[in-house]
mmCIF file of C-alpha atoms and ligand atoms in Angstrom:
data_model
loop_
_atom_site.group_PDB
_atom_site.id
_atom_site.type_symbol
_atom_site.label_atom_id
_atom_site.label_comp_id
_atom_site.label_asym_id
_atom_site.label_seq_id
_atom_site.Cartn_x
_atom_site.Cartn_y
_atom_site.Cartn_z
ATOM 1 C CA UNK A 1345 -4.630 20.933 7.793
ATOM 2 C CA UNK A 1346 -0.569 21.431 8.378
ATOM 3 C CA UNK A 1347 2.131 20.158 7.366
ATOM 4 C CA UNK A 1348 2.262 19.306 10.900
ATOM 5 C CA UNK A 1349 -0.382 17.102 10.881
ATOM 6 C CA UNK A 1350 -0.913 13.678 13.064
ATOM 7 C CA UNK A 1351 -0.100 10.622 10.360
ATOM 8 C CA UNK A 1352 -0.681 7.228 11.227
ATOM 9 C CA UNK A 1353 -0.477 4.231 9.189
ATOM 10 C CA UNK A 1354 -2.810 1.019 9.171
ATOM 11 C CA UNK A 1355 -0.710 -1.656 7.522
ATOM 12 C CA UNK A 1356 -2.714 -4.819 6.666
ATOM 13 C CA UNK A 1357 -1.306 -8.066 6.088
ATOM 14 C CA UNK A 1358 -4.121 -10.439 7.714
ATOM 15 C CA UNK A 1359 -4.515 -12.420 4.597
ATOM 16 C CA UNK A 1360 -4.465 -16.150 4.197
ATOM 17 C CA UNK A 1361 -2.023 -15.694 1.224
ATOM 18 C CA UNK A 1362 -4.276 -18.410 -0.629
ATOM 19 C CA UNK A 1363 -3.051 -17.781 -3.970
ATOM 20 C CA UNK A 1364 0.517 -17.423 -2.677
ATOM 21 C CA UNK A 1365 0.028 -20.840 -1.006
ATOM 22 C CA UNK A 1366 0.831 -19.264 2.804
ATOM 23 C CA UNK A 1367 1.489 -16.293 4.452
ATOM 24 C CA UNK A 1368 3.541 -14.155 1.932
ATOM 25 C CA UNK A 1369 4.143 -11.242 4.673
ATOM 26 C CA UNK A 1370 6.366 -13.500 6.158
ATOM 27 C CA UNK A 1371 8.380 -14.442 3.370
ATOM 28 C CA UNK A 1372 11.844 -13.982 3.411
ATOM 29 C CA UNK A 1373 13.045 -10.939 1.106
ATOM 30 C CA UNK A 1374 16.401 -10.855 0.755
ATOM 31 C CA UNK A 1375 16.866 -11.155 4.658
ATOM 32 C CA UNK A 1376 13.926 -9.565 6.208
ATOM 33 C CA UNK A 1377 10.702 -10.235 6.143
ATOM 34 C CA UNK A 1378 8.210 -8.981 3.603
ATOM 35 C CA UNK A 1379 6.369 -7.278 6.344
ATOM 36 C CA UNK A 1380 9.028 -5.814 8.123
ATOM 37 C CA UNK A 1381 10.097 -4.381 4.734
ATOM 38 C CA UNK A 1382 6.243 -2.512 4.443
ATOM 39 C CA UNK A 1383 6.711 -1.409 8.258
ATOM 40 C CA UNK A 1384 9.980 0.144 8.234
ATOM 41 C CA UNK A 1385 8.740 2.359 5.256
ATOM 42 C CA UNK A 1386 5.779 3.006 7.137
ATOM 43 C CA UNK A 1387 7.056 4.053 10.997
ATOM 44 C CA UNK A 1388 9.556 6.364 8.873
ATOM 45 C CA UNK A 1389 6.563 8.740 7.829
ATOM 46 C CA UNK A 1390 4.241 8.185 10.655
ATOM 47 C CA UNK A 1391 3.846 9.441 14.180
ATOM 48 C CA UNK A 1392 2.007 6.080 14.905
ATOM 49 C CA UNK A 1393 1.717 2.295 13.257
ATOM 50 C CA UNK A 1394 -0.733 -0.209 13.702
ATOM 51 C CA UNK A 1395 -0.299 -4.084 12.313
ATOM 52 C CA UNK A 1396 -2.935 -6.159 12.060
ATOM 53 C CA UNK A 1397 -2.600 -10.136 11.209
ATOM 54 C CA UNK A 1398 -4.435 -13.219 12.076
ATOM 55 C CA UNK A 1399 -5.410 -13.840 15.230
ATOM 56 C CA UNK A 1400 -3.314 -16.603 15.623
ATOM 57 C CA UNK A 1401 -0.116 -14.393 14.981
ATOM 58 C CA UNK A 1402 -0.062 -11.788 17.209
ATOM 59 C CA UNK A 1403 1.886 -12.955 20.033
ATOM 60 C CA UNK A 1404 4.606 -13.887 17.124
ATOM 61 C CA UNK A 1405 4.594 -10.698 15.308
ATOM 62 C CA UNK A 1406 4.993 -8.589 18.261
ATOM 63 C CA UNK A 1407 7.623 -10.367 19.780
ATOM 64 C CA UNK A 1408 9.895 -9.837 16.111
ATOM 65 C CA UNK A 1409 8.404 -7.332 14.389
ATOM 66 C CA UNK A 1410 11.804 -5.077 13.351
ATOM 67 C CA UNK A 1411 9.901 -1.639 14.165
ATOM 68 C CA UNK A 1412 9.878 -0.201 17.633
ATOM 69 C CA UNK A 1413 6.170 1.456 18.630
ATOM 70 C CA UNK A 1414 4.021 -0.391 16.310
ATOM 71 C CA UNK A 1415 0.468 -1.641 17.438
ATOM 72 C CA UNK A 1416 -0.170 -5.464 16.454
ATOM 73 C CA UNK A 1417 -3.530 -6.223 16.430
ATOM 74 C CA UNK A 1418 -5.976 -8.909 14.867
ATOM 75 C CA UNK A 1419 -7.474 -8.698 11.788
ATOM 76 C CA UNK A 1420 -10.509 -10.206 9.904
ATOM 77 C CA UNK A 1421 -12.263 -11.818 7.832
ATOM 78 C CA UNK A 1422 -11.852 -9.460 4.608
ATOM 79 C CA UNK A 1423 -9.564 -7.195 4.050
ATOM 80 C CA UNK A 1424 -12.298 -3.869 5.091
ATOM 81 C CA UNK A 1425 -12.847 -5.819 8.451
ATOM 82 C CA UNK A 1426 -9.255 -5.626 9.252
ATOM 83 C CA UNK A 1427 -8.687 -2.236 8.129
ATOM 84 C CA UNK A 1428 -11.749 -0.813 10.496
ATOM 85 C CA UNK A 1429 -9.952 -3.633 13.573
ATOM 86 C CA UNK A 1430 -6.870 -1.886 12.499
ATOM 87 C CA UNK A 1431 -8.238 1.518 12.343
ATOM 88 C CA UNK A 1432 -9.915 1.117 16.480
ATOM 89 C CA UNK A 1433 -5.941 1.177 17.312
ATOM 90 C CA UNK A 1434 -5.220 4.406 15.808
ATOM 91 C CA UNK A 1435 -5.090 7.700 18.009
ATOM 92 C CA UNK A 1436 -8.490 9.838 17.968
ATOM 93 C CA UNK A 1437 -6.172 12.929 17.347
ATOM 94 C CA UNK A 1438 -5.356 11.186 14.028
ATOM 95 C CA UNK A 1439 -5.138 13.949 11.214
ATOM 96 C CA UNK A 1440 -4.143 11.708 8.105
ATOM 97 C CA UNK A 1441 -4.709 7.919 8.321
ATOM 98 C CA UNK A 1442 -2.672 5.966 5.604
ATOM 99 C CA UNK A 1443 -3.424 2.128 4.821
ATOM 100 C CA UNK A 1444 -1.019 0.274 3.485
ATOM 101 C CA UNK A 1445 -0.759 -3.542 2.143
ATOM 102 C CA UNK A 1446 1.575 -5.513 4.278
ATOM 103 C CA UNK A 1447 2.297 -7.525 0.498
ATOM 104 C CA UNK A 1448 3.463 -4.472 -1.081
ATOM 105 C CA UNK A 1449 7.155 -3.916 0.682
ATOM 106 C CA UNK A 1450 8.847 -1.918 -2.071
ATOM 107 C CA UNK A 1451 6.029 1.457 -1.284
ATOM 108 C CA UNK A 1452 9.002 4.221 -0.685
ATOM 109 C CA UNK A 1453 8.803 7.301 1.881
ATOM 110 C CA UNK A 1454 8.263 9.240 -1.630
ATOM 111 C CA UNK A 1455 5.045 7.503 -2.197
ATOM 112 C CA UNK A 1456 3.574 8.009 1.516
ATOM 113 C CA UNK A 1457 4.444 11.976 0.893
ATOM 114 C CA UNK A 1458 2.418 12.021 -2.368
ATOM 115 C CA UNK A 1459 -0.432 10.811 -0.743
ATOM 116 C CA UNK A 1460 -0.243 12.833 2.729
ATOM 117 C CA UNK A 1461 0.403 15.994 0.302
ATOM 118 C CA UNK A 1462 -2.861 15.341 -2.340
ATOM 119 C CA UNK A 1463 -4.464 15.203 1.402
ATOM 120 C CA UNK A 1464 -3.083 17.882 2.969
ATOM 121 C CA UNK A 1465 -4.554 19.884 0.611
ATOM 122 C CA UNK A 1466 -8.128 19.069 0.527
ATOM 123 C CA UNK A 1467 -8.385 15.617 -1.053
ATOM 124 C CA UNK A 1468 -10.713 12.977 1.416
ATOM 125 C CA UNK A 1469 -8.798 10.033 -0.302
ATOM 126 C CA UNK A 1470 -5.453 9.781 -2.474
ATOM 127 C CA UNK A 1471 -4.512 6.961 -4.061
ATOM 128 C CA UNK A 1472 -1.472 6.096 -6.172
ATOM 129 C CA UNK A 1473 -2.213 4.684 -9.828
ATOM 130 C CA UNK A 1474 -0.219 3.745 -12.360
ATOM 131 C CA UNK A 1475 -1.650 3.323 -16.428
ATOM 132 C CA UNK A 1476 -2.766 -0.224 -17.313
ATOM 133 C CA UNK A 1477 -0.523 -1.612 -19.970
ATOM 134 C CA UNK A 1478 -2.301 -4.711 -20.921
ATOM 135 C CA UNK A 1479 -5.041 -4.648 -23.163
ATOM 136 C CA UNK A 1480 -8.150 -5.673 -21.139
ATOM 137 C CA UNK A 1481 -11.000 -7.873 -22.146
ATOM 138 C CA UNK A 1482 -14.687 -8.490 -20.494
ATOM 139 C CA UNK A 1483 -15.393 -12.007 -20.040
ATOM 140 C CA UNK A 1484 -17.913 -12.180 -21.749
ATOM 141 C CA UNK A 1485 -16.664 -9.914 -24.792
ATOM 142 C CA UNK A 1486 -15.670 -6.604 -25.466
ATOM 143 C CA UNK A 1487 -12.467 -4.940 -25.401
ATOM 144 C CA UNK A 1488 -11.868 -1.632 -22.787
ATOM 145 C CA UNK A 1489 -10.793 1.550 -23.495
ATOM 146 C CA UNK A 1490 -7.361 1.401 -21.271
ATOM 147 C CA UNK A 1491 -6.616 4.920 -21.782
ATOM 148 C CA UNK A 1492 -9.593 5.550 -19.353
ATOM 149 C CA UNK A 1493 -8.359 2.847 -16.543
ATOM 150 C CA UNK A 1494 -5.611 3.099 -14.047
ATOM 151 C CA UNK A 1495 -4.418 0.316 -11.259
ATOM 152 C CA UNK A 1496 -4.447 1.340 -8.255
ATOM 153 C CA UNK A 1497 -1.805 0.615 -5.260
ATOM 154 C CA UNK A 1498 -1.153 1.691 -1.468
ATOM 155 C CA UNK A 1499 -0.264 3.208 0.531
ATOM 156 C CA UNK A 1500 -4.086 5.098 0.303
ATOM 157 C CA UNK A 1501 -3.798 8.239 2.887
ATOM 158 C CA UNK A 1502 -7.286 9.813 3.925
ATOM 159 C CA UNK A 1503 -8.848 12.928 5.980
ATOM 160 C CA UNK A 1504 -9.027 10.690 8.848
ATOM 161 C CA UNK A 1505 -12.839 11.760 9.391
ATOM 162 C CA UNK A 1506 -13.318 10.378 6.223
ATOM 163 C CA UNK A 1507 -12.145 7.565 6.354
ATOM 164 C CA UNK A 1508 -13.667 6.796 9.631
ATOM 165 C CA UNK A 1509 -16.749 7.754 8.149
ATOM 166 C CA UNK A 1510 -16.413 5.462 5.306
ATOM 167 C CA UNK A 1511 -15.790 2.679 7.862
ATOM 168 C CA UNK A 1512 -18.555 3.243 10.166
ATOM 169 C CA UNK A 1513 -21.379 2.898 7.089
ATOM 170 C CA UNK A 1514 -19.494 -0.681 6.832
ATOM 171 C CA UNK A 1515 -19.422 -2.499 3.456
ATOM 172 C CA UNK A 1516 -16.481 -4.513 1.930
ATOM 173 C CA UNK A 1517 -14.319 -3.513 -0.796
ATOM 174 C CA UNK A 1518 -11.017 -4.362 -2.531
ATOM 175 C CA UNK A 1519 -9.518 -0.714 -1.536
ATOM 176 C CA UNK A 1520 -10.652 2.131 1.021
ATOM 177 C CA UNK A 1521 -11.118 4.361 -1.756
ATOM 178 C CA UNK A 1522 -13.863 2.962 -3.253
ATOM 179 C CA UNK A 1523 -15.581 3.038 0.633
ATOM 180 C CA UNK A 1524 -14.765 6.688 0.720
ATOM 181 C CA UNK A 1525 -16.054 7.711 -2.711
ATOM 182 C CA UNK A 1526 -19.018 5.633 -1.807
ATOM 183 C CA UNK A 1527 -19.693 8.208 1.250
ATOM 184 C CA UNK A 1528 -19.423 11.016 -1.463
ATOM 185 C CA UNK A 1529 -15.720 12.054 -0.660
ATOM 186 C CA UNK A 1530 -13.546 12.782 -3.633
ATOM 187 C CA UNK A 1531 -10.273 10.676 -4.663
ATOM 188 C CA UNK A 1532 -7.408 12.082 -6.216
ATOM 189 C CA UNK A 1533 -4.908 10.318 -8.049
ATOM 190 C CA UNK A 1534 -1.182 10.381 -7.610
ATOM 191 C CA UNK A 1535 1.561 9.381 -9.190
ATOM 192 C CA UNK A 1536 2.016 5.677 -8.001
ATOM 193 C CA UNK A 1537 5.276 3.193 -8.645
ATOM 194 C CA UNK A 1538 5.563 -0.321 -11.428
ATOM 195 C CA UNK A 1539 8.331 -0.880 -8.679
ATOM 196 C CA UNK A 1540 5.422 -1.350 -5.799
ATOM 197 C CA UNK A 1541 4.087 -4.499 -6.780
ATOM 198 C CA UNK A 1542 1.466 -6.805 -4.538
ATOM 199 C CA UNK A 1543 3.102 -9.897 -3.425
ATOM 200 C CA UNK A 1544 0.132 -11.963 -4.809
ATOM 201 C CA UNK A 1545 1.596 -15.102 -6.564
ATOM 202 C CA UNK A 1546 5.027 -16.633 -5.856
ATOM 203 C CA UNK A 1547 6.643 -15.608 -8.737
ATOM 204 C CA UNK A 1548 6.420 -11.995 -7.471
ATOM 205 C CA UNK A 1549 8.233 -12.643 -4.738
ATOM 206 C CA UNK A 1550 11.560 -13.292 -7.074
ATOM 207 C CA UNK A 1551 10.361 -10.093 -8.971
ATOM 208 C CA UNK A 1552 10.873 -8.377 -5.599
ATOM 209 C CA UNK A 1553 13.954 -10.043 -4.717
ATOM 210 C CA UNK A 1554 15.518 -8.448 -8.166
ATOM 211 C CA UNK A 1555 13.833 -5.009 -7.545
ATOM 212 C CA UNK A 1556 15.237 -4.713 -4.146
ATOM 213 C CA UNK A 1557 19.003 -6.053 -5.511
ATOM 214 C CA UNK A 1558 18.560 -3.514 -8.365
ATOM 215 C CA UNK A 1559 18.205 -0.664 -5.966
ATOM 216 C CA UNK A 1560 20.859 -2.083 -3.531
ATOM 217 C CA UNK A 1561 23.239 -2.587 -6.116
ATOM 218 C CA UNK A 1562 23.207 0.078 -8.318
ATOM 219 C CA UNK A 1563 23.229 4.085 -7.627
ATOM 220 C CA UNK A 1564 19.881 5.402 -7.659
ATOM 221 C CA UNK A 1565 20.410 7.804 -10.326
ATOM 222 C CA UNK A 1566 21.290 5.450 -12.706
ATOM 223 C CA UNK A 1567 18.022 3.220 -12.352
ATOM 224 C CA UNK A 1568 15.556 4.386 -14.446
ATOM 225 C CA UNK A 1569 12.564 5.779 -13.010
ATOM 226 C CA UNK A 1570 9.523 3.733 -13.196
ATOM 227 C CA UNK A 1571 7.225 6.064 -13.724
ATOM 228 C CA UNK A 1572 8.922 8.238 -16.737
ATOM 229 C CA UNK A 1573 9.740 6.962 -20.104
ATOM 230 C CA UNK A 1574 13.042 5.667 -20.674
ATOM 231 C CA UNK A 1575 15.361 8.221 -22.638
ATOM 232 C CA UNK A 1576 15.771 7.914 -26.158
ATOM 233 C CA UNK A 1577 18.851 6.295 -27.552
ATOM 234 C CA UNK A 1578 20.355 7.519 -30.661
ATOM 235 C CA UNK A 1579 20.973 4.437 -33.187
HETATM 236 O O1 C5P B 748 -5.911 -10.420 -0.882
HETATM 237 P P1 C5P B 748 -5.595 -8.993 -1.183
HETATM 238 O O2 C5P B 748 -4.599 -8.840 -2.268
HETATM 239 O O3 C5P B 748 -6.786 -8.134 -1.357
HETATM 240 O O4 C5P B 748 -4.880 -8.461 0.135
HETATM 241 C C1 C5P B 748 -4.369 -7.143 0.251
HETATM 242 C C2 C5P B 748 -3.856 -6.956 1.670
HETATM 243 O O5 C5P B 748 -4.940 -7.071 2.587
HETATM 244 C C3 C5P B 748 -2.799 -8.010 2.060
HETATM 245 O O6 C5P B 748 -1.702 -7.357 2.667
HETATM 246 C C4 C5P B 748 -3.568 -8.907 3.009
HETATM 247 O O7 C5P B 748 -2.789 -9.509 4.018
HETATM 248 C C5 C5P B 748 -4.602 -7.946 3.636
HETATM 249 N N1 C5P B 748 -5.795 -8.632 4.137
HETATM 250 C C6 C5P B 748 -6.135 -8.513 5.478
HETATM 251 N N2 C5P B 748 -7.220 -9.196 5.974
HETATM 252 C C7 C5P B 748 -7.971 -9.997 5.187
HETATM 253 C C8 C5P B 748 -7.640 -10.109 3.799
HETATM 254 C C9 C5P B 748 -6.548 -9.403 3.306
HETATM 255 O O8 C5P B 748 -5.458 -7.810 6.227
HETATM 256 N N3 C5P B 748 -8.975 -10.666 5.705
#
């Protein structure tokens, strides 16, 4: 594989938004839509986009969807479905195939060039992490080990084969990852972001709303990376 490789990006945002009470990819973040936010980030690394929402919004989306050549298709029932509806849309000269969560619109180009790289040279799957910080407890008792658990985000970026491969056996799963290792192909983990959080609930819409004035607002190199301890200050 080259550095010249084909890169498209499936970018799924076909949810109901249950827990968000409605749509969340169309909320308003600070004056553009949440999922115009995770497209422009997208068609800036990719030689081809696909979209895929609910049926019913289609006709909407590509009408106002910010991005020129993006692909808006319908999704499914689960989130696997409309990755594989998504994935039909993608060109068969594909090299790397990224998908992306239309909820997380803070991913930066830096994270899409982590993934295509681990790929590039010789992962099937890579998949940005970041360490779990809470303490986690089973349900039904028993503490686990976090130092052996990471959370893990998109934008996902695959051997397309792979991933196709993964797709075609079928199954559902929270991530395409998992569907990949499944098929025996190995994941690699990459450095992911705290900033790229999941618009799940709508209190993380505000939390988006300050991360994105935070990096308007202030230079970059004086916001401390996410993913590196802060300095230490002397008293
Ligand atoms: O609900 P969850 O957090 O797993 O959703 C992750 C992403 O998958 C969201 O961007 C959501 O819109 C998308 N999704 C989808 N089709 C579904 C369910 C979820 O495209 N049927």
């Amino acid at each position: 594989m080259t550095g010249s490789s084909r890169v498209w990006t499936v970018v799924v945002a076909a949810g109901s938004g249950t827990r968000f009470g409605g749509p969340k990819h169309l909320a308003d973040l600070a004056g553009q839509r949440v999922l115009d936010r995770s497209v422009a980030t997208a068609t800036g690394v990719s030689d081809g986009v696909v979209v895929v929402v609910a049926a019913d919004q289609v006709v909407d989306i590509t009408a106002t969807i910010s991005a020129d050549g993006v692909t808006v298709v319908a999704g499914g029932d689960s989130r696997s479905e409309s990755v594989r509806l998504g994935m039909a849309a993608v060109a068969s000269d594909a090299e790397v195939i990224l998908v992306h969560d239309g909820a997380r619109p803070l991913a930066d180009r830096v994270l899409y060039e982590r993934a295509i790289m681990a790929v590039s040279s010789g992962a099937d799957a890579a998949v940005p992490a970041v360490p779990v910080t809470d303490t986690i407890r089973r349900i039904g008792g028993g503490v686990v080990d976090r130092s052996t658990l990471v959370a893990v985000q998109t934008p996902q970026a695959f051997r397309a084969e792979a991933l196709r491969q993964a797709h075609d056996a079928g199954g559902d799963a929270t991530d395409d990852a998992s569907l990949v290792e499944a098929q025996g192909g190995t994941v690699m983990l990459v450095d992911g972001s705290r900033d790229n959080i999941k618009i799940t609930n709508p209190e993380d819409l505000a939390i988006a709303h300050t991360l994105v004035a935070m990096r308007s607002e202030i230079p970059r190199s004086e916001i401390p990376r996410s993913d590196t301890p802060p300095e230490e200050v002397s008293p």
